[in-house]
Short mmCIF file of C-alpha atoms and ligand atoms in Angstrom, two decimals:
data_model
loop_
_atom_site.label_atom_id
_atom_site.label_comp_id
_atom_site.label_asym_id
_atom_site.label_seq_id
_atom_site.Cartn_x
_atom_site.Cartn_y
_atom_site.Cartn_z
CA MET A 9 67.57 103.97 42.27
CA LEU A 10 70.62 102.78 44.03
CA LEU A 11 70.57 99.24 42.83
CA LYS A 12 71.51 98.28 39.31
CA ARG A 13 69.53 95.55 37.65
CA HIS A 14 72.48 93.25 37.05
CA SER A 15 72.70 92.70 40.79
CA SER A 16 69.33 91.09 41.16
CA GLU A 17 70.35 87.59 40.18
CA LYS A 18 72.60 87.00 43.16
CA LEU A 19 70.38 88.90 45.53
CA PHE A 20 67.42 86.87 44.51
CA LEU A 21 68.99 83.70 45.82
CA PRO A 22 68.19 83.89 49.53
CA ARG A 23 64.54 84.55 48.93
CA THR A 24 64.22 81.71 46.47
CA LYS A 25 65.70 79.33 49.00
CA GLN A 26 63.42 80.63 51.67
CA VAL A 27 60.38 80.09 49.51
CA LEU A 28 61.57 76.58 48.71
CA ASN A 29 61.98 75.96 52.40
CA ILE A 30 58.46 77.11 53.08
CA GLU A 31 57.02 74.95 50.34
CA ARG A 32 58.97 72.05 51.66
CA ARG A 33 57.53 72.45 55.10
CA PHE A 34 54.08 71.65 53.80
CA PHE A 35 55.07 68.49 52.01
CA MET A 36 57.80 66.57 53.74
CA GLY A 37 59.47 67.74 56.83
CA LYS A 38 58.01 66.98 60.16
CA ALA A 39 57.62 63.23 60.02
CA LEU A 40 60.91 62.79 58.24
CA SER A 41 63.12 64.85 60.49
CA LEU A 42 61.51 63.63 63.70
CA GLY A 43 61.93 60.10 62.44
CA ALA A 44 65.58 60.71 61.77
CA LEU A 45 66.01 62.21 65.21
CA SER A 46 64.26 59.39 67.04
CA MET A 47 66.38 56.87 65.17
CA LEU A 48 69.55 58.66 66.14
CA THR A 49 68.74 59.45 69.73
CA GLY A 50 66.73 56.33 70.42
CA CYS A 51 63.89 58.26 71.95
CA ASN A 52 60.45 57.91 70.57
CA VAL A 53 59.07 61.24 69.47
CA ALA A 54 55.75 59.71 68.55
CA ASP A 55 53.54 62.73 68.78
CA ASP A 56 54.63 65.38 66.39
CA SER A 57 52.41 68.09 67.85
CA GLN A 58 53.72 67.32 71.32
CA ALA A 59 57.29 67.92 70.12
CA GLN A 60 56.11 71.10 68.41
CA GLY A 61 54.51 72.19 71.67
CA VAL A 62 57.84 71.84 73.48
CA LEU A 63 59.63 73.78 70.74
CA ASP A 64 57.05 76.59 70.89
CA ALA A 65 57.34 76.73 74.68
CA MET A 66 61.12 76.95 74.39
CA SER A 67 60.80 79.75 71.84
CA ARG A 68 58.61 81.71 74.29
CA TRP A 69 61.16 81.05 77.02
CA ASN A 70 63.83 82.44 74.69
CA ASP A 71 61.66 85.55 74.20
CA LYS A 72 61.66 86.06 77.97
CA VAL A 73 65.40 85.56 78.29
CA GLN A 74 66.09 88.02 75.48
CA LEU A 75 63.69 90.57 76.92
CA ALA A 76 65.54 90.25 80.24
CA ILE A 77 68.90 90.88 78.54
CA PHE A 78 67.80 93.60 76.13
CA GLY A 79 65.28 95.26 78.40
CA THR A 80 67.90 96.12 81.01
CA THR A 81 70.73 97.39 78.83
CA THR A 82 70.95 99.91 76.04
CA GLN A 83 73.98 98.27 74.50
CA LEU A 84 74.48 99.98 71.15
CA ALA A 85 74.88 97.91 68.01
CA PRO A 86 78.30 98.44 66.38
CA THR A 87 78.46 101.17 63.72
CA TYR A 88 80.61 101.14 60.61
CA THR A 89 82.06 103.51 58.01
CA GLU A 90 80.80 104.48 54.55
CA ALA A 91 83.46 102.19 53.05
CA ASP A 92 81.87 99.14 54.73
CA ILE A 93 78.47 99.65 53.08
CA LYS A 94 77.42 96.72 50.94
CA ASP A 95 76.80 97.78 47.36
CA PRO A 96 74.42 96.70 46.03
CA PHE A 97 72.55 96.08 49.24
CA PRO A 98 70.57 92.79 49.11
CA PHE A 99 66.83 92.83 48.55
CA ASN A 100 64.85 90.35 50.64
CA ALA A 101 61.16 89.85 51.34
CA TYR A 102 58.62 87.06 51.37
CA TYR A 103 58.01 87.83 47.69
CA GLY A 104 60.27 88.45 44.69
CA GLU A 105 61.87 91.71 43.69
CA ASP A 106 59.49 92.00 40.74
CA GLU A 107 56.57 92.18 43.17
CA VAL A 108 57.82 95.11 45.22
CA ARG A 109 54.85 97.29 46.26
CA ILE A 110 54.96 100.83 44.96
CA VAL A 111 53.51 103.26 47.48
CA LYS A 112 52.88 106.79 46.15
CA GLU A 113 53.96 109.71 48.31
CA GLU A 114 50.95 111.66 47.23
CA GLY A 115 48.04 110.67 49.43
CA TYR A 116 50.24 108.68 51.80
CA LYS A 117 49.59 109.08 55.49
CA LEU A 118 51.08 107.16 58.40
CA GLU A 119 48.20 106.07 60.63
CA LEU A 120 48.52 105.77 64.41
CA ALA A 121 46.39 103.56 66.63
CA GLY A 122 46.12 102.07 70.09
CA LEU A 123 47.57 103.53 73.28
CA ILE A 124 48.60 106.86 71.75
CA ASP A 125 47.36 110.34 72.81
CA LYS A 126 47.80 112.18 69.51
CA LYS A 127 46.54 109.85 66.83
CA ASP A 128 46.68 112.38 63.94
CA SER A 129 48.18 110.78 60.86
CA TRP A 130 51.55 111.92 59.49
CA THR A 131 52.55 112.89 55.97
CA LEU A 132 56.11 112.28 54.79
CA GLN A 133 56.55 116.04 54.59
CA ASN A 134 55.83 116.38 58.30
CA LEU A 135 58.11 113.48 59.21
CA ARG A 136 60.97 114.93 57.16
CA ALA A 137 60.58 118.20 59.05
CA LEU A 138 61.46 116.46 62.35
CA PRO A 139 65.09 116.16 63.50
CA GLN A 140 66.82 113.35 61.59
CA GLN A 141 69.49 110.82 62.63
CA SER A 142 71.42 108.34 60.52
CA GLN A 143 73.63 105.33 61.21
CA ILE A 144 75.68 102.77 59.36
CA THR A 145 74.83 99.40 60.88
CA ARG A 146 74.82 95.71 60.07
CA HIS A 147 71.58 94.16 58.89
CA ILE A 148 71.58 90.47 59.91
CA CYS A 149 69.13 88.13 58.22
CA VAL A 150 67.57 85.15 59.99
CA GLU A 151 68.93 83.07 57.10
CA GLY A 152 72.48 83.84 58.20
CA TRP A 153 73.75 86.41 55.71
CA SER A 154 74.47 89.97 56.73
CA ALA A 155 75.08 93.29 54.98
CA ILE A 156 76.05 96.76 56.17
CA GLY A 157 73.85 99.69 55.15
CA LYS A 158 73.07 103.29 56.07
CA TRP A 159 69.62 104.34 57.16
CA GLY A 160 68.43 107.78 58.20
CA GLY A 161 65.22 109.17 59.66
CA VAL A 162 63.42 110.02 62.87
CA ASN A 163 64.59 108.69 66.23
CA PHE A 164 61.72 106.34 67.05
CA ALA A 165 61.81 106.93 70.83
CA ASP A 166 61.50 110.69 70.25
CA PHE A 167 58.64 110.06 67.85
CA LEU A 168 56.81 107.83 70.35
CA HIS A 169 57.19 110.47 73.07
CA MET A 170 56.05 113.21 70.70
CA ILE A 171 52.83 111.43 69.81
CA GLY A 172 52.16 110.65 73.45
CA ALA A 173 52.48 106.89 73.15
CA ASP A 174 52.08 104.89 76.34
CA THR A 175 55.70 103.76 76.69
CA LYS A 176 54.69 101.44 79.55
CA ALA A 177 52.75 99.35 77.04
CA LYS A 178 54.30 96.05 75.97
CA TYR A 179 54.22 96.08 72.18
CA VAL A 180 54.47 98.27 69.12
CA ALA A 181 52.87 96.69 66.05
CA PHE A 182 53.31 97.57 62.38
CA LYS A 183 51.05 97.01 59.39
CA CYS A 184 52.61 97.35 55.97
CA ALA A 185 51.52 98.03 52.39
CA ASP A 186 52.86 94.64 51.28
CA ASP A 187 50.50 92.79 53.66
CA TYR A 188 53.42 92.17 55.97
CA HIS A 189 53.03 92.76 59.68
CA THR A 190 55.28 92.45 62.70
CA SER A 191 55.62 93.70 66.26
CA ILE A 192 58.39 94.57 68.71
CA ASP A 193 58.85 95.02 72.44
CA MET A 194 58.72 98.52 73.91
CA ALA A 195 62.35 98.36 75.16
CA THR A 196 63.57 97.90 71.59
CA ALA A 197 61.17 100.56 70.29
CA LEU A 198 62.78 103.00 72.73
CA HIS A 199 66.37 101.91 71.94
CA PRO A 200 68.37 105.01 70.86
CA GLN A 201 69.35 103.44 67.53
CA THR A 202 65.85 102.43 66.49
CA THR A 203 64.96 104.72 63.61
CA LEU A 204 61.83 105.42 61.60
CA ALA A 205 63.91 105.36 58.43
CA LEU A 206 63.04 107.62 55.50
CA THR A 207 66.37 107.38 53.67
CA PHE A 208 68.87 104.77 52.54
CA ARG A 209 72.37 106.07 51.86
CA ASP A 210 71.11 109.65 52.21
CA GLN A 211 68.56 109.22 49.39
CA PRO A 212 64.81 108.77 49.82
CA LEU A 213 64.18 105.11 50.58
CA PRO A 214 63.80 103.28 47.24
CA PRO A 215 60.66 101.10 46.90
CA LYS A 216 62.65 97.87 47.23
CA TYR A 217 64.00 98.99 50.59
CA GLY A 218 60.58 99.96 51.84
CA PHE A 219 59.34 103.35 50.59
CA PRO A 220 57.79 105.32 52.18
CA MET A 221 59.36 104.18 55.43
CA LYS A 222 60.98 101.29 57.22
CA LEU A 223 61.62 100.76 60.89
CA ARG A 224 65.36 100.24 61.15
CA ILE A 225 66.34 98.28 64.28
CA PRO A 226 70.03 97.38 64.31
CA THR A 227 69.51 95.22 67.42
CA LYS A 228 67.06 92.88 65.69
CA LEU A 229 67.12 90.45 62.78
CA GLY A 230 66.10 91.74 59.36
CA PHE A 231 62.54 90.39 59.34
CA LYS A 232 61.81 92.46 62.47
CA ASN A 233 62.52 95.62 60.40
CA PRO A 234 59.18 96.23 58.62
CA LYS A 235 59.12 98.05 55.27
CA HIS A 236 56.31 100.09 53.60
CA ILE A 237 54.83 100.92 57.02
CA MET A 238 51.21 102.10 56.80
CA SER A 239 50.22 102.08 60.46
CA ILE A 240 51.74 101.91 63.92
CA GLU A 241 49.83 100.65 66.95
CA VAL A 242 50.84 100.64 70.61
CA THR A 243 49.19 97.79 72.47
CA ASN A 244 49.35 95.33 75.36
CA ASP A 245 47.85 92.46 73.36
CA TYR A 246 50.48 90.28 71.69
CA PRO A 247 50.22 91.14 67.97
CA GLY A 248 52.52 88.42 66.52
CA GLY A 249 53.70 88.85 62.96
CA TYR A 250 53.89 87.36 59.48
CA TRP A 251 56.95 85.16 60.13
CA GLU A 252 56.53 84.99 63.89
CA ASP A 253 53.15 83.26 63.50
CA GLN A 254 54.89 80.59 61.41
CA GLY A 255 57.55 79.89 64.00
CA TYR A 256 60.39 82.40 63.78
CA ASN A 257 61.35 83.51 67.27
CA TRP A 258 59.32 86.63 68.11
CA PHE A 259 62.00 88.63 69.93
CA SER A 260 64.83 87.83 67.50
CA GLY A 261 67.34 90.26 68.97
CA THR A 262 70.93 90.28 67.77
CA MET B 8 83.32 39.63 91.88
CA LYS B 9 84.06 43.16 92.99
CA LYS B 10 83.77 45.69 90.20
CA ASP B 11 85.35 49.08 89.71
CA LEU B 12 83.28 52.22 89.35
CA VAL B 13 84.87 53.71 86.24
CA HIS B 14 82.39 56.44 85.36
CA PRO B 15 80.55 58.32 88.11
CA LEU B 16 76.85 58.94 87.53
CA TYR B 17 77.18 62.63 86.65
CA VAL B 18 79.72 61.80 83.92
CA ARG B 19 77.38 59.22 82.41
CA LEU B 20 74.38 61.55 82.62
CA PHE B 21 76.38 64.35 81.03
CA HIS B 22 77.71 62.06 78.36
CA TRP B 23 74.41 60.74 77.03
CA LEU B 24 72.50 63.99 77.40
CA ASN B 25 75.38 65.69 75.62
CA ALA B 26 75.36 63.13 72.81
CA ALA B 27 71.62 63.77 72.30
CA ALA B 28 72.10 67.55 72.47
CA ILE B 29 75.00 67.45 70.00
CA VAL B 30 72.99 65.40 67.51
CA MET B 31 70.11 67.90 67.69
CA MET B 32 72.40 70.92 67.51
CA VAL B 33 74.41 69.59 64.57
CA MET B 34 71.45 68.38 62.52
CA SER B 35 69.39 71.54 63.02
CA GLY B 36 72.53 73.60 62.50
CA TRP B 37 73.02 72.01 59.10
CA LYS B 38 69.57 73.11 58.02
CA ILE B 39 70.21 76.66 59.23
CA TYR B 40 73.52 76.64 57.38
CA ASN B 41 71.80 75.48 54.19
CA ALA B 42 69.53 78.57 54.22
CA SER B 43 72.59 80.70 53.46
CA PRO B 44 75.77 78.64 53.01
CA ILE B 45 79.07 80.24 54.03
CA PHE B 46 81.04 78.30 51.45
CA GLU B 47 79.63 78.38 47.98
CA GLY B 48 78.66 74.94 46.77
CA ILE B 49 78.87 73.32 50.21
CA ALA B 50 75.51 72.32 51.63
CA PHE B 51 74.33 69.44 53.81
CA PRO B 52 71.96 66.72 52.60
CA GLU B 53 68.43 67.73 53.62
CA ALA B 54 67.71 64.19 54.86
CA LEU B 55 70.36 64.63 57.55
CA THR B 56 68.88 67.87 58.85
CA LEU B 57 66.43 68.50 61.65
CA GLY B 58 63.41 70.79 61.51
CA ASP B 59 60.77 71.00 58.81
CA TRP B 60 61.93 74.37 57.49
CA LEU B 61 64.36 77.10 58.52
CA GLY B 62 62.01 78.33 61.28
CA GLY B 63 61.66 74.80 62.68
CA ALA B 64 65.41 74.19 62.56
CA LEU B 65 65.99 77.45 64.46
CA GLN B 66 63.48 76.34 67.08
CA TRP B 67 65.30 73.01 67.52
CA HIS B 68 68.68 74.76 67.66
CA PHE B 69 67.63 77.31 70.28
CA ALA B 70 65.80 74.70 72.37
CA ALA B 71 68.59 72.07 72.33
CA MET B 72 71.05 74.87 73.06
CA TRP B 73 69.81 75.04 76.67
CA LEU B 74 70.31 71.31 77.21
CA PHE B 75 73.76 71.52 75.64
CA VAL B 76 74.91 74.55 77.64
CA VAL B 77 73.45 73.72 81.06
CA ASN B 78 74.63 70.10 80.82
CA LEU B 79 78.12 71.16 79.76
CA ILE B 80 78.43 73.72 82.57
CA VAL B 81 77.31 71.18 85.23
CA TYR B 82 79.84 68.67 83.88
CA LEU B 83 82.72 71.15 83.77
CA VAL B 84 82.04 72.58 87.24
CA THR B 85 81.58 69.14 88.84
CA GLY B 86 84.55 67.73 86.95
CA ILE B 87 86.82 70.53 88.11
CA ALA B 88 85.51 70.48 91.70
CA THR B 89 85.90 66.71 92.12
CA GLY B 90 89.30 66.58 90.45
CA HIS B 91 87.89 64.39 87.66
CA PHE B 92 89.74 66.22 84.91
CA ARG B 93 92.94 66.48 86.92
CA GLU B 94 92.94 62.76 87.60
CA LYS B 95 91.65 61.34 84.34
CA MET B 96 92.72 63.80 81.65
CA PHE B 97 95.88 65.45 82.91
CA PRO B 98 98.78 65.49 82.45
CA VAL B 99 99.05 64.95 78.71
CA SER B 100 102.67 64.74 77.76
CA PRO B 101 103.57 65.00 74.06
CA VAL B 102 105.91 62.01 74.42
CA ALA B 103 103.11 59.82 75.75
CA VAL B 104 100.83 60.94 72.92
CA ILE B 105 103.44 60.08 70.27
CA ASN B 106 104.06 56.71 71.96
CA ASP B 107 100.38 55.85 72.13
CA VAL B 108 99.71 56.94 68.56
CA GLY B 109 102.61 54.76 67.43
CA GLN B 110 101.24 51.80 69.39
CA ALA B 111 97.73 52.41 68.12
CA LEU B 112 98.93 52.46 64.50
CA ARG B 113 100.68 49.14 65.08
CA GLY B 114 97.43 47.86 66.55
CA LYS B 115 99.04 47.40 69.94
CA LEU B 116 97.55 50.18 72.02
CA ALA B 117 97.18 48.62 75.45
CA HIS B 118 93.85 49.04 77.16
CA ASP B 119 94.90 47.52 80.44
CA SER B 120 93.60 49.98 82.98
CA HIS B 121 90.61 52.24 83.50
CA ASP B 122 92.78 55.28 83.05
CA TYR B 123 92.44 57.15 79.80
CA ASN B 124 95.48 56.71 77.58
CA ALA B 125 97.23 59.74 76.13
CA VAL B 126 95.30 59.63 72.85
CA GLN B 127 91.98 59.62 74.71
CA ARG B 128 93.15 62.48 76.91
CA VAL B 129 94.03 64.62 73.91
CA PHE B 130 90.74 63.84 72.22
CA TYR B 131 88.56 64.49 75.27
CA ILE B 132 90.30 67.74 76.15
CA GLY B 133 90.16 68.65 72.46
CA VAL B 134 86.45 68.03 72.07
CA ILE B 135 85.66 69.95 75.25
CA GLY B 136 87.67 72.82 73.76
CA ALA B 137 85.83 72.49 70.45
CA MET B 138 82.48 72.54 72.24
CA LEU B 139 83.44 75.71 74.13
CA MET B 140 84.67 77.32 70.92
CA THR B 141 81.40 76.45 69.19
CA LEU B 142 79.40 77.72 72.15
CA ILE B 143 81.16 81.08 72.41
CA SER B 144 81.12 81.73 68.65
CA GLY B 145 77.46 80.64 68.64
CA LEU B 146 76.65 83.32 71.21
CA VAL B 147 78.26 85.90 68.92
CA VAL B 148 76.29 84.69 65.89
CA TRP B 149 73.09 84.74 67.94
CA LYS B 150 73.62 88.11 69.64
CA SER B 151 76.45 89.99 67.95
CA ALA B 152 75.13 93.35 69.13
CA GLN B 153 74.67 92.26 72.75
CA PHE B 154 77.79 90.17 73.29
CA GLN B 155 80.34 92.62 71.92
CA LEU B 156 82.99 91.57 74.43
CA LEU B 157 82.77 88.05 73.03
CA SER B 158 82.81 89.25 69.45
CA TRP B 159 85.96 91.12 70.35
CA ILE B 160 87.47 87.68 71.11
CA VAL B 161 85.87 85.69 68.29
CA GLY B 162 85.67 88.39 65.63
CA SER B 163 82.84 90.05 63.74
CA TYR B 164 79.54 88.38 62.92
CA ASP B 165 80.93 86.88 59.72
CA THR B 166 84.11 85.59 61.40
CA ALA B 167 82.05 84.15 64.24
CA ARG B 168 79.99 82.19 61.69
CA ILE B 169 83.18 80.65 60.33
CA VAL B 170 84.52 79.86 63.83
CA HIS B 171 81.14 78.31 64.70
CA PHE B 172 81.30 76.18 61.58
CA ALA B 173 84.89 75.13 62.32
CA GLY B 174 83.91 74.13 65.87
CA MET B 175 81.08 71.98 64.50
CA THR B 176 83.52 70.36 62.06
CA LEU B 177 85.96 69.53 64.88
CA ILE B 178 83.16 68.02 66.98
CA CYS B 179 82.02 65.87 64.04
CA ALA B 180 85.59 64.75 63.38
CA PHE B 181 85.89 63.80 67.06
CA ILE B 182 82.65 61.79 66.91
CA VAL B 183 83.96 59.76 63.95
CA VAL B 184 87.22 58.87 65.72
CA HIS B 185 85.46 58.41 69.09
CA LEU B 186 82.96 55.93 67.67
CA ALA B 187 85.73 54.10 65.82
CA LEU B 188 87.72 53.74 69.05
CA VAL B 189 84.65 52.46 70.94
CA ALA B 190 84.05 49.97 68.12
CA ILE B 191 87.67 48.78 68.40
CA VAL B 192 87.49 48.45 72.20
CA PRO B 193 83.78 47.63 72.74
CA SER B 194 84.36 46.65 76.38
CA THR B 195 84.40 50.38 77.20
CA PHE B 196 80.80 50.78 76.05
CA ILE B 197 78.74 49.10 78.82
CA PRO B 198 80.63 50.85 81.65
CA MET B 199 79.68 54.21 80.08
CA ILE B 200 76.05 53.18 80.70
CA THR B 201 76.23 51.26 83.99
CA GLY B 202 79.33 52.92 85.41
CA TRP B 203 80.87 49.58 86.47
CA ALA B 204 83.60 47.48 84.88
CA LYS B 205 85.51 44.34 85.70
CA PRO B 206 88.78 45.24 87.34
CA PHE B 207 91.91 44.61 85.34
CA PRO B 208 94.13 41.79 86.71
CA LYS B 209 97.11 43.99 87.50
CA LYS B 210 95.67 46.44 89.95
CA GLU B 211 98.64 48.78 90.35
CA LYS B 212 98.14 52.13 88.67
CA ASN B 213 99.14 51.92 85.07
CA HIS B 214 100.13 55.47 84.34
CA VAL B 215 100.21 56.34 80.72
CA ALA B 216 101.78 59.70 81.07
C1 HEM C 18 76.35 58.14 70.65
C2 HEM C 18 77.59 57.83 70.42
C3 HEM C 18 78.65 57.77 71.52
C4 HEM C 18 79.14 56.65 72.12
C5 HEM C 18 78.71 55.21 71.82
C6 HEM C 18 80.15 57.04 73.07
C7 HEM C 18 80.87 56.21 73.90
C8 HEM C 18 81.78 56.59 74.88
C9 HEM C 18 82.48 55.70 75.77
C10 HEM C 18 82.33 54.19 75.77
C11 HEM C 18 83.28 56.45 76.60
C12 HEM C 18 84.20 55.92 77.69
C13 HEM C 18 85.55 55.66 77.11
C14 HEM C 18 86.42 54.86 78.06
O1 HEM C 18 86.00 54.56 79.19
O2 HEM C 18 87.53 54.49 77.65
C15 HEM C 18 83.08 57.83 76.23
C16 HEM C 18 83.69 58.93 76.88
C17 HEM C 18 83.54 60.24 76.46
N1 HEM C 18 82.79 60.69 75.35
FE1 HEM C 18 81.55 59.56 74.21
N2 HEM C 18 80.25 58.43 73.04
C18 HEM C 18 79.36 58.91 72.10
C19 HEM C 18 79.17 60.25 71.76
C20 HEM C 18 79.90 61.31 72.25
C21 HEM C 18 79.76 62.68 71.82
C22 HEM C 18 78.79 63.18 70.74
C23 HEM C 18 80.65 63.43 72.56
C24 HEM C 18 80.93 64.91 72.50
C25 HEM C 18 80.81 65.67 71.45
C26 HEM C 18 81.34 62.52 73.44
C27 HEM C 18 82.32 62.90 74.34
C28 HEM C 18 82.92 62.06 75.28
C29 HEM C 18 83.79 62.54 76.35
C30 HEM C 18 84.18 64.02 76.62
C31 HEM C 18 84.15 61.40 77.10
C32 HEM C 18 85.01 61.40 78.39
C33 HEM C 18 84.05 61.61 79.55
C34 HEM C 18 84.75 61.77 80.89
O3 HEM C 18 85.39 60.82 81.36
O4 HEM C 18 84.61 62.87 81.48
N3 HEM C 18 80.87 61.24 73.23
N4 HEM C 18 82.18 57.89 75.17
#
């Protein structure tokens, strides 16, 4: 594996904080911060759910604005050199590094569903036989940290065309072996840098980075880059996602 | 008695909406910062942050952002078009600033007209600059892949985070001084709400610069 064990302590930090944050949201939080705000601004935010409704509406508005910006340009994310690659590259997930799911290559098949003509499943062997691309790009986490890495695999737009996906559909949704799920807009799915990644730094993707495959999207935040993908679905019904359903902005472009 | 209109309505509207927006932006920003601090060991007290968790703080930040930006643009465009900035904030001569600071330190800074003195001018122009700096670096942090022209100005994602933090720090420093000055000269407070103030006895223009 690429990562040495001694690195895990520091890398563990962001996740631990995130988990603390999530726990905190159930216990304190809403009342307290709204109280503080109403004291400071003098306005009376009496109804918590009403304020939350406004915030959710604004987040959907931000989705629309981002779709308008990203949907009309194919601005490429900056690329970097081998020397810029962060070593060791941080591990991050909604669980700890000791709980990384191990998916076996043997028996693994990528399932396809929804608005796709050729729904035959794909083995890793077959995916590796397709033309491969690789890029060195910056992974930006919603928490604020960032790290440069190198991912290689199949150009996702080519893959979608090859399987006869309806590229007029709105969403592409992913279900993962670690019970994670997320979804992206079609414009981003078709972005030339979006890669169905099978390798990290030219080696087969290690389990902690998402073996057997990860969707690498350099124009979206880290949590929009699903790991351990088991199935891909093309759909017009908003699929949401693990974090998105809890309030992270759905589009989350960078 | 005839009163002077010291602050036109759009300035007052901008000012209080901006104060509310800044409070929301700063407090939610502190929570976002805490999720992954730039400077090791520096974090903000959770009680002073807004949003029940990182996701909530991001929602506040990206909602208040619209109020902050739209309000600021309306103020800047109207202020430039009506000559507000030209009349009330310019010119700022270094000599006048040094004079006024000296007077202020001796507790003798005259507040005998509705014109802004040189210290106020520097601070108001400064905070508008700090807000623009925070805004532009914020766009780079938010969309570093999309706004590459801006990141060419501000620097990479990591540099933009530091610039964004520095802008926030300048704004907070301004607020501390600003509130202290209002506390020292409280007669300026009501006019910022109503717009009107008693005229000063000597009516001839008392140019500070
Ligand atoms: C809630 C606390 C605040 C109070 C009580 C307050 C009070 C005032 C007062 C009384 C004036 C008029 C000064 C005079 O006529 O001599 C003023 C002007 C101004 N304040 Fe504030 N302020 C507050 C917050 C802020 C914040 C947060 C900002 C920006 C970050 C800000 C930026 C300004 C600017 C730019 C002006 C000049 C406006 C113009 O003439 O265009 N203030 N403030």
